[in-house]
XYZ file of N, CA and C in Angstrom:
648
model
N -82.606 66.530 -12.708
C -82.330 65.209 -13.283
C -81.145 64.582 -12.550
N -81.228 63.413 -12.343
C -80.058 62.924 -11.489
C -79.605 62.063 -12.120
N -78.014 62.866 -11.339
C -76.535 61.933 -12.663
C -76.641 60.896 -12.582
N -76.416 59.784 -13.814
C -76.202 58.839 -13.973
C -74.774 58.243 -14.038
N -74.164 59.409 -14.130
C -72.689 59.361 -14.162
C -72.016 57.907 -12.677
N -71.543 56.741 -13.383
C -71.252 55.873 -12.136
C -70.082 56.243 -11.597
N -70.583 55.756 -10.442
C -69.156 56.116 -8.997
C -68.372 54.945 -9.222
N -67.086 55.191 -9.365
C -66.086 54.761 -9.127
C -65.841 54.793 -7.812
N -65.714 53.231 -7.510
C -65.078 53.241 -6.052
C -63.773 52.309 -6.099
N -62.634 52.615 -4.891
C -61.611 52.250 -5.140
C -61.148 50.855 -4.379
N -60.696 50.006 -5.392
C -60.996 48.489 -4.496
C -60.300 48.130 -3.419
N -61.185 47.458 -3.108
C -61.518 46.532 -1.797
C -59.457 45.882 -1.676
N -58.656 46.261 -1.035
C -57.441 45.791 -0.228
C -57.769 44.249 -0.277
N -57.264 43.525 -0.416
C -56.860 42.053 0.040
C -56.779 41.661 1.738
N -57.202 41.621 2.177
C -56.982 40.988 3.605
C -55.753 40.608 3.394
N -54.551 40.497 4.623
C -53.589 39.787 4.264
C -53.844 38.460 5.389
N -53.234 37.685 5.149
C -53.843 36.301 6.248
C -52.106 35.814 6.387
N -51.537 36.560 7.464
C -50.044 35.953 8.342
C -49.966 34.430 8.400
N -51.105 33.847 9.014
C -50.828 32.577 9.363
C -50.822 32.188 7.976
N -51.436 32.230 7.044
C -51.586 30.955 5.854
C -50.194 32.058 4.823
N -50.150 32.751 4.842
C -48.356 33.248 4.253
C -47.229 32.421 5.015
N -47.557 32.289 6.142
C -46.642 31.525 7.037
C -46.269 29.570 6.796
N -47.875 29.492 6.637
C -48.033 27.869 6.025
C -47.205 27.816 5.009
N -47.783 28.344 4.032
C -47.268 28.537 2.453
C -45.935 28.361 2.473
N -45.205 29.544 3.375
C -43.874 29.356 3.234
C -43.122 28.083 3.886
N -43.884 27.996 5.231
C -43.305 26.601 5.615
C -43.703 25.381 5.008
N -44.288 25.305 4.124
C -44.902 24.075 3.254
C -43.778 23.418 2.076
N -43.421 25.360 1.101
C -42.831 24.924 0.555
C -40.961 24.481 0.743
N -40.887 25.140 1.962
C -39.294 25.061 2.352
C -39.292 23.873 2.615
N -40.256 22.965 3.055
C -40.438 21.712 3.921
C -39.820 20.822 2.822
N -40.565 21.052 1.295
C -40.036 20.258 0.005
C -38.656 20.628 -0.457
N -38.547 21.337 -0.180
C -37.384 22.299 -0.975
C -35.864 21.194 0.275
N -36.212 21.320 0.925
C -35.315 20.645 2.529
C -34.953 19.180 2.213
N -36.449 18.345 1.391
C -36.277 17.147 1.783
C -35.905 17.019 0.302
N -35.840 17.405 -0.409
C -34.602 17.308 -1.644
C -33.964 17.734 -2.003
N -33.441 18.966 -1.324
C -32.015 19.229 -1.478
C -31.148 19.691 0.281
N -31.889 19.064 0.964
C -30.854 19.257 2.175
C -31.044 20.985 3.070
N -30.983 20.875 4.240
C -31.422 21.790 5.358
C -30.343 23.080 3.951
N -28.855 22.316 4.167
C -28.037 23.533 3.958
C -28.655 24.285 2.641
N -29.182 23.952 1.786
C -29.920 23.991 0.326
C -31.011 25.277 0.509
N -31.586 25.628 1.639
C -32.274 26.763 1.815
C -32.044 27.916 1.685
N -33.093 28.902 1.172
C -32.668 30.615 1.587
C -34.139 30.606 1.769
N -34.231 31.943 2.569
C -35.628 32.627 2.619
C -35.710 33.122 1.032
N -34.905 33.934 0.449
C -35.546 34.452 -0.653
C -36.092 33.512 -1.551
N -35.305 32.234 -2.036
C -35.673 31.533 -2.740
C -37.094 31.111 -2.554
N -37.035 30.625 -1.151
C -38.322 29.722 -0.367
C -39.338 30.672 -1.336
N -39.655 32.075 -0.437
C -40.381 33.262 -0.860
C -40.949 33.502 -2.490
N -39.750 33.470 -3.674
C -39.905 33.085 -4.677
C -41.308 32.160 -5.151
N -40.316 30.938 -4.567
C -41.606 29.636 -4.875
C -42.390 29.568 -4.242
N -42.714 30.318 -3.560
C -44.184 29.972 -2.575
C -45.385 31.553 -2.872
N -44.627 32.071 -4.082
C -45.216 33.700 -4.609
C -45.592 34.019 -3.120
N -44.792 34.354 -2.347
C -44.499 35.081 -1.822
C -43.691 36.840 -1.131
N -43.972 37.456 -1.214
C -43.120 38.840 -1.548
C -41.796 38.342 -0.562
N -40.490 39.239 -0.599
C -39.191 38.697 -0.052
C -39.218 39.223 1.434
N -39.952 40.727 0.969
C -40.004 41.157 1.823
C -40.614 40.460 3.399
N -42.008 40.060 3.169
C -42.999 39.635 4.092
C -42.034 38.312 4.180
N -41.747 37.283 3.679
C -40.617 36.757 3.584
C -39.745 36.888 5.177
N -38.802 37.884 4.549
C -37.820 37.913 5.676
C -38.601 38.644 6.928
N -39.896 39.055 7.050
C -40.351 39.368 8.120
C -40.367 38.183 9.195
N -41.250 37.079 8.407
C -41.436 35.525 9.313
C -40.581 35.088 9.429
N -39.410 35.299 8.862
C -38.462 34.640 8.884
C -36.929 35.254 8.276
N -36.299 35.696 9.650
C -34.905 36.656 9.411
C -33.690 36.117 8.639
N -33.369 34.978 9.262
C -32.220 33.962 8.607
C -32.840 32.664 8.256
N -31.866 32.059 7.404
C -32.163 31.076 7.318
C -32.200 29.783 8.335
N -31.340 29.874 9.149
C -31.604 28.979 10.476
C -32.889 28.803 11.222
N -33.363 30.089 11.108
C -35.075 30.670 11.632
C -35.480 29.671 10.729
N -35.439 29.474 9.516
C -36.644 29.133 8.436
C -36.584 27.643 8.865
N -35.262 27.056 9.142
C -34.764 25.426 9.494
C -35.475 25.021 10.249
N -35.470 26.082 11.027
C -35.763 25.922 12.531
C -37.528 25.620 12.462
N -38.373 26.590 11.896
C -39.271 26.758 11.986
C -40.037 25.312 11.155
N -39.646 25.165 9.934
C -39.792 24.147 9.147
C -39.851 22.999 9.789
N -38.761 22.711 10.402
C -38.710 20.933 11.259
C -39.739 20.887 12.167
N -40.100 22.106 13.224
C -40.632 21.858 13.429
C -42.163 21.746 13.577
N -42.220 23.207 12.439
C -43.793 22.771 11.429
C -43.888 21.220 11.566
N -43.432 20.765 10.591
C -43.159 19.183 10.419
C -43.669 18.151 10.941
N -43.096 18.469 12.325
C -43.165 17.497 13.773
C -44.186 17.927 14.435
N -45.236 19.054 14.064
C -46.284 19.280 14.555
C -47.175 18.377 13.348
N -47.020 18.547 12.257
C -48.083 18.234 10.897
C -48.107 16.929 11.426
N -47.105 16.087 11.438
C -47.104 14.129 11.856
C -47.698 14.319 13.181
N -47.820 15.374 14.724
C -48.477 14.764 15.651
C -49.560 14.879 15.384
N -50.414 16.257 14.392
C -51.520 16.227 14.389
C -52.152 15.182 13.642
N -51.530 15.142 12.647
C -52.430 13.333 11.537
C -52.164 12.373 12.366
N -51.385 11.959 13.255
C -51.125 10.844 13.677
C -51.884 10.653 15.404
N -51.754 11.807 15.837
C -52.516 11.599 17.192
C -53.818 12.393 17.094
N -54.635 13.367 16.038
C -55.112 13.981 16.661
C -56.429 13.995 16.909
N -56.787 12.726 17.001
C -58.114 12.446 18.445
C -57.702 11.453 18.941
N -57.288 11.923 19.952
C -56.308 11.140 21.472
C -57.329 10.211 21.728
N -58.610 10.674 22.054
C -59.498 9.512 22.558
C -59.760 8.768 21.699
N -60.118 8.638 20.424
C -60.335 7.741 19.792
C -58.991 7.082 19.588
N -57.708 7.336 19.749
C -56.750 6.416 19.535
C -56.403 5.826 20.911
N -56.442 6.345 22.121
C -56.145 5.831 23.474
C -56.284 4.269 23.257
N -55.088 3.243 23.186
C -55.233 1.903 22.815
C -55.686 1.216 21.747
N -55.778 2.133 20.902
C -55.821 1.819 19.683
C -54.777 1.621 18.503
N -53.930 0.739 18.877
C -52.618 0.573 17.900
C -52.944 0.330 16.393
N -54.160 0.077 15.935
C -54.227 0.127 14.462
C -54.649 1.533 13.787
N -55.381 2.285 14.694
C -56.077 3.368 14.084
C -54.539 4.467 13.963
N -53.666 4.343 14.973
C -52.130 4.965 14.540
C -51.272 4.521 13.865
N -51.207 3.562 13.444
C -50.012 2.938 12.475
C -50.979 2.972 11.623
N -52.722 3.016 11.433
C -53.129 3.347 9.720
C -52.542 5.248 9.529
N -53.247 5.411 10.862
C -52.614 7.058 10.656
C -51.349 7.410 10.128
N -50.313 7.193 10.756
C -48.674 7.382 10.432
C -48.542 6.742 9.254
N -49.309 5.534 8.410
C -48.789 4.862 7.004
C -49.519 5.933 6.078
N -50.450 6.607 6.489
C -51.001 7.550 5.412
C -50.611 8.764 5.084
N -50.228 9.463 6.380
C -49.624 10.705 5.927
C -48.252 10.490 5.324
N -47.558 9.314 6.095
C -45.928 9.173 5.189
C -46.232 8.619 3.794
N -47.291 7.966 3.316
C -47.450 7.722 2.051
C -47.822 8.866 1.567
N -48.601 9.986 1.999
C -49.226 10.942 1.250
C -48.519 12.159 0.941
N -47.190 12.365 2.201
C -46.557 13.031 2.337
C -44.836 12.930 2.257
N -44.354 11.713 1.625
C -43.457 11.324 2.119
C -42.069 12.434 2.433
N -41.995 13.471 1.693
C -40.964 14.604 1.802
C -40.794 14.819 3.329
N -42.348 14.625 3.499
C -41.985 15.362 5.013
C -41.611 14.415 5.996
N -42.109 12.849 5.912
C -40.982 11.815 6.611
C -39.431 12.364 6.474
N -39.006 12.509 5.575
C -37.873 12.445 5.203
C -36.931 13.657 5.825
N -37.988 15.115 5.998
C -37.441 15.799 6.394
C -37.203 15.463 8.352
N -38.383 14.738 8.778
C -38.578 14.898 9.927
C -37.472 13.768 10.609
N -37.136 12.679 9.585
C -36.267 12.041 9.581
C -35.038 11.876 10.065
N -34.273 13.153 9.128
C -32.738 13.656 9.351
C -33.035 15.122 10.771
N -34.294 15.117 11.118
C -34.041 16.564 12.183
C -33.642 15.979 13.536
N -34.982 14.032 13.363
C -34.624 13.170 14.818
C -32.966 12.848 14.854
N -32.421 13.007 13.224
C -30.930 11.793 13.806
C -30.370 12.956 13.990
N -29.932 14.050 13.742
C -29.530 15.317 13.961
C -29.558 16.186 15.303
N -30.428 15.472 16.796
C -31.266 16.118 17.545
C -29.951 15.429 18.774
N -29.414 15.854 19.472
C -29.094 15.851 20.612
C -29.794 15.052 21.810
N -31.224 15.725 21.825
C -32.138 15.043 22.855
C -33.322 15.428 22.002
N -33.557 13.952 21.713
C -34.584 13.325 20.968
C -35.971 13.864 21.714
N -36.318 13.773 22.872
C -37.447 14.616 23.805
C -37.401 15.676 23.235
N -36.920 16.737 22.995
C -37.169 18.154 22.493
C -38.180 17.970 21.102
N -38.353 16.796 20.292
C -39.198 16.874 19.238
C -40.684 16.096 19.646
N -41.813 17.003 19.527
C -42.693 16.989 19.782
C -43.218 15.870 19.711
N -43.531 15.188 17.919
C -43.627 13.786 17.761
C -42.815 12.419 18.029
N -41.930 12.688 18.476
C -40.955 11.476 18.621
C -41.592 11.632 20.475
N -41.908 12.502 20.930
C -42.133 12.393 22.298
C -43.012 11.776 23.009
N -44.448 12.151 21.972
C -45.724 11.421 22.008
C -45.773 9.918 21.600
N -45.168 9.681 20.420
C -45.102 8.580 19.390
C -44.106 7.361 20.354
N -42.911 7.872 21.001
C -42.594 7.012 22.222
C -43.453 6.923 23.561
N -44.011 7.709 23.952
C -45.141 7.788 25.162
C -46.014 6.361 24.389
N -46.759 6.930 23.560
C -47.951 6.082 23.397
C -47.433 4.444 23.307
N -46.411 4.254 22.877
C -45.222 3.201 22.928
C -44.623 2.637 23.805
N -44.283 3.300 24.966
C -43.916 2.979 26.347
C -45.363 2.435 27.389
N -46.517 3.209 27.200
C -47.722 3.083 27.600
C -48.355 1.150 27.110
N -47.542 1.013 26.317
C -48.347 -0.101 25.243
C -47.544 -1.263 26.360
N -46.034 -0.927 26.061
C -44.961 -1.785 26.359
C -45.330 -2.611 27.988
N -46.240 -0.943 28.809
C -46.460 -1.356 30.403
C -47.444 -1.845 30.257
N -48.514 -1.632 29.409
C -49.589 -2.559 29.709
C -49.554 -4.222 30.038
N -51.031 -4.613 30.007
C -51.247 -5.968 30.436
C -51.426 -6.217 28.994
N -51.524 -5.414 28.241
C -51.984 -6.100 26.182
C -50.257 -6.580 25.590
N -48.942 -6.191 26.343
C -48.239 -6.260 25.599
C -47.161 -7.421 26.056
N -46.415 -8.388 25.102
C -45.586 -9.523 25.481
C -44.702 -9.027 26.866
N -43.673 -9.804 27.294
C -42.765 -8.832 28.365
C -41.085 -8.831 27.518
N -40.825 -8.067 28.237
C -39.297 -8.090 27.539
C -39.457 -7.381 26.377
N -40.326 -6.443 25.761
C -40.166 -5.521 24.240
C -39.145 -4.012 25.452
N -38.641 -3.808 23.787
C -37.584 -2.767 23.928
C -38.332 -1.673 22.956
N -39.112 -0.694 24.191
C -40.171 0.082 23.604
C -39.505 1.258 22.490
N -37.845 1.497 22.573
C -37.093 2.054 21.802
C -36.503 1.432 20.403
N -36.658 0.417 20.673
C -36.031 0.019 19.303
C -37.414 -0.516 18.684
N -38.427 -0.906 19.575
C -40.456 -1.002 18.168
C -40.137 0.861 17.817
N -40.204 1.177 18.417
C -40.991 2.780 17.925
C -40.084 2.869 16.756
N -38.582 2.816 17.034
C -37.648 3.426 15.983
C -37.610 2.682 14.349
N -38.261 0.976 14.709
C -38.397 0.080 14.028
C -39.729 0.601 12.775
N -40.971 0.823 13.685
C -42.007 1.380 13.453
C -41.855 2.719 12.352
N -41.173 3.723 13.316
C -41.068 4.809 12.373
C -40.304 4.851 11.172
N -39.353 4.407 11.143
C -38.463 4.432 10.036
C -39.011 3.240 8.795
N -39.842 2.421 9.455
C -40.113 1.448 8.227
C -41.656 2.066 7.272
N -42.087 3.141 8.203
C -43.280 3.602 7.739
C -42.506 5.319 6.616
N -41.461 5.532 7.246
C -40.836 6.642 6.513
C -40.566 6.166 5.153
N -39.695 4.910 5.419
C -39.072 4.517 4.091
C -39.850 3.851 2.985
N -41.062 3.056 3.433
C -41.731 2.323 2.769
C -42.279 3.562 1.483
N -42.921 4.637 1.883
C -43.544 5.305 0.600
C -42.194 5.211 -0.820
N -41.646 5.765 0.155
C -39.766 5.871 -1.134
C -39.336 5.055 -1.530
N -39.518 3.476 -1.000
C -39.263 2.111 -1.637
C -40.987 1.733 -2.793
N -41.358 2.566 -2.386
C -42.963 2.074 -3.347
C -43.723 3.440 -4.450
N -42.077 4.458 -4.563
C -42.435 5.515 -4.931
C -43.691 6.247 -5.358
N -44.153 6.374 -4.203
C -45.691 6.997 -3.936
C -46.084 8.255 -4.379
N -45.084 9.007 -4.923
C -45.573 10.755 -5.391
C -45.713 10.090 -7.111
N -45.410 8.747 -7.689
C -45.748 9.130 -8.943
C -47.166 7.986 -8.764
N -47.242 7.890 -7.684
C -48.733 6.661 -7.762
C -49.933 7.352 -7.716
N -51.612 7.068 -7.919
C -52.241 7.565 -7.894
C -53.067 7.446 -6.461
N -54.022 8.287 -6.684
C -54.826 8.560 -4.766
C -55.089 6.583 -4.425
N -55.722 6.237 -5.313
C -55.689 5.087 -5.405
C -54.942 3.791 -4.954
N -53.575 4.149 -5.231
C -52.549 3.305 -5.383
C -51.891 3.348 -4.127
N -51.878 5.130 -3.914
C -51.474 4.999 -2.132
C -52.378 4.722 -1.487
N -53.595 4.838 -1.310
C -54.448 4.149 -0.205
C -53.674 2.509 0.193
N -53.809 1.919 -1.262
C -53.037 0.397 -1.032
C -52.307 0.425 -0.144
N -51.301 1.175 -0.833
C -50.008 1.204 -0.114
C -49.856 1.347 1.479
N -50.607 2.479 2.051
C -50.704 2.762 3.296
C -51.319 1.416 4.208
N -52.572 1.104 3.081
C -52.973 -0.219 3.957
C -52.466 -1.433 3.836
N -51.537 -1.705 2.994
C -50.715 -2.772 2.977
C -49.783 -2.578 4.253
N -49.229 -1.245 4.348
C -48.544 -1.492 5.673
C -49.179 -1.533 7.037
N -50.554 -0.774 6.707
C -51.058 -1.288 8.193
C -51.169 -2.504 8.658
N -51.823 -3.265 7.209
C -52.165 -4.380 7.610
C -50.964 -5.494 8.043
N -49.699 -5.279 7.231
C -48.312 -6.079 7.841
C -47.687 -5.516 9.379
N -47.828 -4.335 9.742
C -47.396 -3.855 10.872
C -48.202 -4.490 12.335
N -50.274 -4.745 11.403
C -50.714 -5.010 12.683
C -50.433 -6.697 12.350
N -50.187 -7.516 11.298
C -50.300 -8.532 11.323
C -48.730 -9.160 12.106
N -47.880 -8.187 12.154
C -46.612 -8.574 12.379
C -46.626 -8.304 14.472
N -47.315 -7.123 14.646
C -47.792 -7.080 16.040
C -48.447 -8.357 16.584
N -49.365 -8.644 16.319
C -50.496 -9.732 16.426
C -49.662 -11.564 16.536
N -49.206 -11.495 15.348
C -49.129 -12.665 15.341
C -46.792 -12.998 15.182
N -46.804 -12.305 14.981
C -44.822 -12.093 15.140
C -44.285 -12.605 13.495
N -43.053 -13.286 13.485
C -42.799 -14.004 12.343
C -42.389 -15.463 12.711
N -41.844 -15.540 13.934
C -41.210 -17.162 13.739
C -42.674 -18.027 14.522
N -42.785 -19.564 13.626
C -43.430 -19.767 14.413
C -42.277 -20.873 15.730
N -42.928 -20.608 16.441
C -42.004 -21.020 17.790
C -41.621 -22.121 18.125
N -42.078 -23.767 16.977
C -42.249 -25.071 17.277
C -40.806 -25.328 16.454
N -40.597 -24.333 15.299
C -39.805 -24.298 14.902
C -37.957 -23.889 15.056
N -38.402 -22.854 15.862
C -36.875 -22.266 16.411
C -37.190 -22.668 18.361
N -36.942 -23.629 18.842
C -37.255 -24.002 20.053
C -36.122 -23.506 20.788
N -34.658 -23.574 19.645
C -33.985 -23.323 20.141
C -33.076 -21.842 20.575
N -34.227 -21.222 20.314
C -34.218 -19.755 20.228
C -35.136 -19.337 21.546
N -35.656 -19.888 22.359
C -36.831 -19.565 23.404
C -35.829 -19.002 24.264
N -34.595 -19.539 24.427
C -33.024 -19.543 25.701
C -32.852 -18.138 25.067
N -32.758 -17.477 24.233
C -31.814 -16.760 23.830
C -32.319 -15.296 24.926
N -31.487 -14.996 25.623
C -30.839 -13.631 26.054
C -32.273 -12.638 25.587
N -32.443 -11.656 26.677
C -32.783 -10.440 25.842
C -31.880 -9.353 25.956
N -31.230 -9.233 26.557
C -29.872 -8.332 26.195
C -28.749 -9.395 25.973
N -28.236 -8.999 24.416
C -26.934 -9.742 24.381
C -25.525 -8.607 24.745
């Protein structure tokens, strides 16, 4: 007669998955940064809130400078990928990137904020990934035959970025609904491309502004 007696078998281990422990943790330090400040970090804490063990924790990440470090520039990778990442479909396409960049800073705004204080903080602004591209594609615009003459491809980009950072936080977007930020994002596309396109003064009016200097 054969036992019926059931086998116990002993369970199945968890896969562990490095990279997405790694996300996790850089996700939540990313929030943790942009409201209470770089100095405001520990790994253990991070680890804590992200149910993370301390241990595996301080593996990815030894000190806290590591975690700073790693975080900003998580960050500055997350904004090139939403914002550039199908090059060909954006190659001259100035609306399909300023809808891009108004959505993730509306959707995300913590992380404007963090990526924010890492550019004014940065020595040489080139070392950050997105500020590198985000001026390229900007300088590229400035040489073309599509763009007025005389733009100061440093002060649109800086103009650009910071008004797309700040706008979610002036329209406090984490208590709005999916809904409400869509608006939002496309309200600024649509003023950024309408302000590209067509400027603000009309020119019949300030005639006497045509003389004025472009370096004062």
């Amino acid at each position: 007669m054969a036992d019926s007696t059931p086998q116990l078998t002993r369970p199945r281990k968890r896969r562990r998955d490095p990279e997405r422990t790694r996300e996790a943790i850089l996700e939540v330090s990313a929030k943790l940064m942009a409201k209470d400040g770089p100095e405001a970090l520990s790994v253990s804490q991070v680890a804590q809130l992200a149910g993370v063990n301390r241990g595996t924790a301080y593996h990815h990440f030894q000190t806290r400078e590591q975690l700073v470090k790693a975080t900003t520039d998580w960050v500055s990778e997350k904004m090139t990928d939403a914002v550039f990442g199908d090059a060909e479909q954006q190659r001259n396409r100035p609306e399909v990137v300023l809808g891009n960049l108004a959505h993730f800073c509306v959707e995300y705004p913590e992380f404007g904020r963090v990526w924010l204080v890492r550019i004014l903080s940065m020595e040489d602004r080139n070392q950050d990934h997105f500020w590198r591209q985000f001026k390229s594609q900007v300088d590229r615009f400035v040489a073309s035959e599509a763009a007025h003459e005389g733009i100061d491809a440093e002060v649109h980009a800086v103009r650009v970025l910071t008004s797309a950072i700040l706008w979610p936080v002036w329209m406090r977007s984490r208590s709005a609904t999916p809904e409400e930020r869509e608006e939002m994002a496309s309200r600024f596309t649509r003023e950024m491309m309408r302000l590209h396109l067509d400027g603000l003064f009309r020119k019949e009016k300030y005639s006497d502004l045509e003389m004025m200097p472009t370096h004062l």
